[in-house]
């Protein structure tokens, strides 16, 4: 998987993670996920807040792999395909940590945008 991360430009030849690439992938897959969460929960902020809490509190070395599996499961439950670009990010601890951080930040931004759009 590390070679795949290199091939996809997620890890640079220097061994550093490519935060720009990870941000692009996370941003692209977070929008439809957050919108589907909003729709399927009927805009229930209690559920959205619980999900956000899980995203934040499970982004630890002990729980990151579980959180990644939970995200993939949630995509499936909502009928969304999980990104082939994001799939290999679970193979490297540093990549996974940054991906989950970026995903969580994007999730919060998308939800705030949805709320703002509904109040206009």
PDB file of C-alpha atoms in Angstrom:
ATOM      1  CA  UNK A   1       0.000   0.000   0.000  1.00  0.00           C
ATOM      2  CA  UNK A   2       2.877   2.386   0.657  1.00  0.00           C
ATOM      3  CA  UNK A   3       3.840   2.134  -3.025  1.00  0.00           C
ATOM      4  CA  UNK A   4       0.259   2.978  -3.944  1.00  0.00           C
ATOM      5  CA  UNK A   5       0.430   6.028  -1.680  1.00  0.00           C
ATOM      6  CA  UNK A   6       3.621   7.086  -3.464  1.00  0.00           C
ATOM      7  CA  UNK A   7       2.112   6.386  -6.895  1.00  0.00           C
ATOM      8  CA  UNK A   8      -0.959   8.479  -6.076  1.00  0.00           C
ATOM      9  CA  UNK A   9       1.169  11.357  -4.754  1.00  0.00           C
ATOM     10  CA  UNK A  10      -0.196  10.991  -1.229  1.00  0.00           C
ATOM     11  CA  UNK A  11       3.304  10.372   0.091  1.00  0.00           C
ATOM     12  CA  UNK A  12       6.063  12.381  -1.551  1.00  0.00           C
ATOM     13  CA  UNK A  13       9.351  10.795  -2.675  1.00  0.00           C
ATOM     14  CA  UNK A  14      10.950  12.463   0.362  1.00  0.00           C
ATOM     15  CA  UNK A  15       8.691  10.360   2.606  1.00  0.00           C
ATOM     16  CA  UNK A  16       6.616  13.356   3.716  1.00  0.00           C
ATOM     17  CA  UNK A  17       2.865  13.232   3.446  1.00  0.00           C
ATOM     18  CA  UNK A  18       1.349  15.437   0.767  1.00  0.00           C
ATOM     19  CA  UNK A  19      -1.124  17.462   2.824  1.00  0.00           C
ATOM     20  CA  UNK A  20      -2.442  19.287  -0.252  1.00  0.00           C
ATOM     21  CA  UNK A  21      -3.356  15.997  -1.952  1.00  0.00           C
ATOM     22  CA  UNK A  22      -4.937  14.631   1.237  1.00  0.00           C
ATOM     23  CA  UNK A  23      -6.951  17.846   1.655  1.00  0.00           C
ATOM     24  CA  UNK A  24      -8.199  17.574  -1.937  1.00  0.00           C
ATOM     25  CA  UNK A  25      -9.302  13.961  -1.506  1.00  0.00           C
ATOM     26  CA  UNK A  26     -10.902  14.594   1.898  1.00  0.00           C
ATOM     27  CA  UNK A  27     -12.679  17.692   0.611  1.00  0.00           C
ATOM     28  CA  UNK A  28     -14.052  15.868  -2.401  1.00  0.00           C
ATOM     29  CA  UNK A  29     -15.551  13.012  -0.403  1.00  0.00           C
ATOM     30  CA  UNK A  30     -16.736  14.982   2.619  1.00  0.00           C
ATOM     31  CA  UNK A  31     -19.285  17.174   0.813  1.00  0.00           C
ATOM     32  CA  UNK A  32     -21.588  14.356  -0.359  1.00  0.00           C
ATOM     33  CA  UNK A  33     -21.142  12.531   2.961  1.00  0.00           C
ATOM     34  CA  UNK A  34     -22.115  15.568   5.058  1.00  0.00           C
ATOM     35  CA  UNK A  35     -25.056  16.342   2.797  1.00  0.00           C
ATOM     36  CA  UNK A  36     -26.302  12.761   3.066  1.00  0.00           C
ATOM     37  CA  UNK A  37     -25.877  12.813   6.865  1.00  0.00           C
ATOM     38  CA  UNK A  38     -27.928  16.010   6.952  1.00  0.00           C
ATOM     39  CA  UNK A  39     -30.665  14.587   4.742  1.00  0.00           C
ATOM     40  CA  UNK A  40     -30.871  11.172   6.397  1.00  0.00           C
ATOM     41  CA  UNK A  41     -31.019  12.684   9.894  1.00  0.00           C
ATOM     42  CA  UNK A  42     -33.526  15.326   8.861  1.00  0.00           C
ATOM     43  CA  UNK A  43     -31.101  17.987  10.018  1.00  0.00           C
ATOM     44  CA  UNK A  44     -31.009  16.597  13.554  1.00  0.00           C
ATOM     45  CA  UNK A  45     -28.169  18.532  15.156  1.00  0.00           C
ATOM     46  CA  UNK A  46     -27.983  16.145  18.100  1.00  0.00           C
ATOM     47  CA  UNK A  47     -27.058  13.313  15.728  1.00  0.00           C
ATOM     48  CA  UNK A  48     -24.685  15.540  13.740  1.00  0.00           C
ATOM     49  CA  UNK A  49     -22.998  16.613  16.976  1.00  0.00           C
ATOM     50  CA  UNK A  50     -22.656  12.993  18.150  1.00  0.00           C
ATOM     51  CA  UNK A  51     -21.079  12.045  14.833  1.00  0.00           C
ATOM     52  CA  UNK A  52     -18.721  15.024  15.046  1.00  0.00           C
ATOM     53  CA  UNK A  53     -17.780  14.005  18.587  1.00  0.00           C
ATOM     54  CA  UNK A  54     -16.962  10.491  17.362  1.00  0.00           C
ATOM     55  CA  UNK A  55     -14.837  11.903  14.519  1.00  0.00           C
ATOM     56  CA  UNK A  56     -12.888  14.049  16.974  1.00  0.00           C
ATOM     57  CA  UNK A  57     -12.520  11.685  19.924  1.00  0.00           C
ATOM     58  CA  UNK A  58     -11.633   8.595  17.884  1.00  0.00           C
ATOM     59  CA  UNK A  59      -8.854  10.349  15.955  1.00  0.00           C
ATOM     60  CA  UNK A  60      -6.274   8.850  18.303  1.00  0.00           C
ATOM     61  CA  UNK A  61      -3.469   6.381  17.586  1.00  0.00           C
ATOM     62  CA  UNK A  62      -5.462   3.611  19.278  1.00  0.00           C
ATOM     63  CA  UNK A  63      -8.732   4.237  17.411  1.00  0.00           C
ATOM     64  CA  UNK A  64      -7.858   5.707  13.985  1.00  0.00           C
ATOM     65  CA  UNK A  65      -8.089   2.431  12.079  1.00  0.00           C
ATOM     66  CA  UNK A  66     -11.472   1.692  13.680  1.00  0.00           C
ATOM     67  CA  UNK A  67     -12.685   5.201  12.829  1.00  0.00           C
ATOM     68  CA  UNK A  68     -11.604   4.738   9.205  1.00  0.00           C
ATOM     69  CA  UNK A  69     -13.583   1.479   9.050  1.00  0.00           C
ATOM     70  CA  UNK A  70     -16.603   3.182  10.625  1.00  0.00           C
ATOM     71  CA  UNK A  71     -16.451   5.954   8.008  1.00  0.00           C
ATOM     72  CA  UNK A  72     -16.330   3.423   5.186  1.00  0.00           C
ATOM     73  CA  UNK A  73     -19.276   1.578   6.741  1.00  0.00           C
ATOM     74  CA  UNK A  74     -21.290   4.809   7.046  1.00  0.00           C
ATOM     75  CA  UNK A  75     -20.641   5.580   3.383  1.00  0.00           C
ATOM     76  CA  UNK A  76     -22.011   2.157   2.508  1.00  0.00           C
ATOM     77  CA  UNK A  77     -25.057   2.524   4.758  1.00  0.00           C
ATOM     78  CA  UNK A  78     -25.909   5.813   3.060  1.00  0.00           C
ATOM     79  CA  UNK A  79     -25.443   4.348  -0.398  1.00  0.00           C
ATOM     80  CA  UNK A  80     -22.348   6.397  -1.155  1.00  0.00           C
ATOM     81  CA  UNK A  81     -19.274   4.893  -2.772  1.00  0.00           C
ATOM     82  CA  UNK A  82     -16.095   5.275  -0.748  1.00  0.00           C
ATOM     83  CA  UNK A  83     -13.364   6.980  -2.749  1.00  0.00           C
ATOM     84  CA  UNK A  84     -10.729   4.816  -4.402  1.00  0.00           C
ATOM     85  CA  UNK A  85      -8.346   7.733  -3.768  1.00  0.00           C
ATOM     86  CA  UNK A  86      -9.084   7.647  -0.029  1.00  0.00           C
ATOM     87  CA  UNK A  87      -9.080   3.866   0.362  1.00  0.00           C
ATOM     88  CA  UNK A  88      -5.271   3.414   0.665  1.00  0.00           C
ATOM     89  CA  UNK A  89      -4.939   6.229   3.212  1.00  0.00           C
ATOM     90  CA  UNK A  90      -5.687   3.771   5.988  1.00  0.00           C
ATOM     91  CA  UNK A  91      -2.373   2.008   5.320  1.00  0.00           C
ATOM     92  CA  UNK A  92      -0.069   4.695   6.719  1.00  0.00           C
ATOM     93  CA  UNK A  93      -0.495   6.085  10.266  1.00  0.00           C
ATOM     94  CA  UNK A  94       0.622   9.654   9.443  1.00  0.00           C
ATOM     95  CA  UNK A  95      -1.512   9.796   6.303  1.00  0.00           C
ATOM     96  CA  UNK A  96      -4.514   8.403   8.155  1.00  0.00           C
ATOM     97  CA  UNK A  97      -4.135  10.884  10.999  1.00  0.00           C
ATOM     98  CA  UNK A  98      -4.039  13.854   8.639  1.00  0.00           C
ATOM     99  CA  UNK A  99      -6.835  12.482   6.435  1.00  0.00           C
ATOM    100  CA  UNK A 100      -9.166  12.078   9.421  1.00  0.00           C
ATOM    101  CA  UNK A 101      -8.238  15.544  10.718  1.00  0.00           C
ATOM    102  CA  UNK A 102      -8.967  17.075   7.303  1.00  0.00           C
ATOM    103  CA  UNK A 103     -12.176  15.070   6.866  1.00  0.00           C
ATOM    104  CA  UNK A 104     -13.468  16.172  10.274  1.00  0.00           C
ATOM    105  CA  UNK A 105     -12.680  19.837   9.623  1.00  0.00           C
ATOM    106  CA  UNK A 106     -14.367  19.665   6.220  1.00  0.00           C
ATOM    107  CA  UNK A 107     -17.390  17.890   7.704  1.00  0.00           C
ATOM    108  CA  UNK A 108     -17.893  20.721  10.187  1.00  0.00           C
ATOM    109  CA  UNK A 109     -17.544  23.366   7.466  1.00  0.00           C
ATOM    110  CA  UNK A 110     -20.038  21.657   5.155  1.00  0.00           C
ATOM    111  CA  UNK A 111     -22.587  21.282   7.953  1.00  0.00           C
ATOM    112  CA  UNK A 112     -22.182  24.977   8.848  1.00  0.00           C
ATOM    113  CA  UNK A 113     -22.690  25.911   5.182  1.00  0.00           C
ATOM    114  CA  UNK A 114     -25.838  23.774   5.009  1.00  0.00           C
ATOM    115  CA  UNK A 115     -27.212  25.435   8.161  1.00  0.00           C
ATOM    116  CA  UNK A 116     -26.371  28.888   6.810  1.00  0.00           C
ATOM    117  CA  UNK A 117     -28.082  28.108   3.489  1.00  0.00           C
ATOM    118  CA  UNK A 118     -31.227  26.949   5.273  1.00  0.00           C
ATOM    119  CA  UNK A 119     -31.450  30.098   7.397  1.00  0.00           C
ATOM    120  CA  UNK A 120     -31.182  32.476   4.435  1.00  0.00           C
TER     121      UNK A 120
END
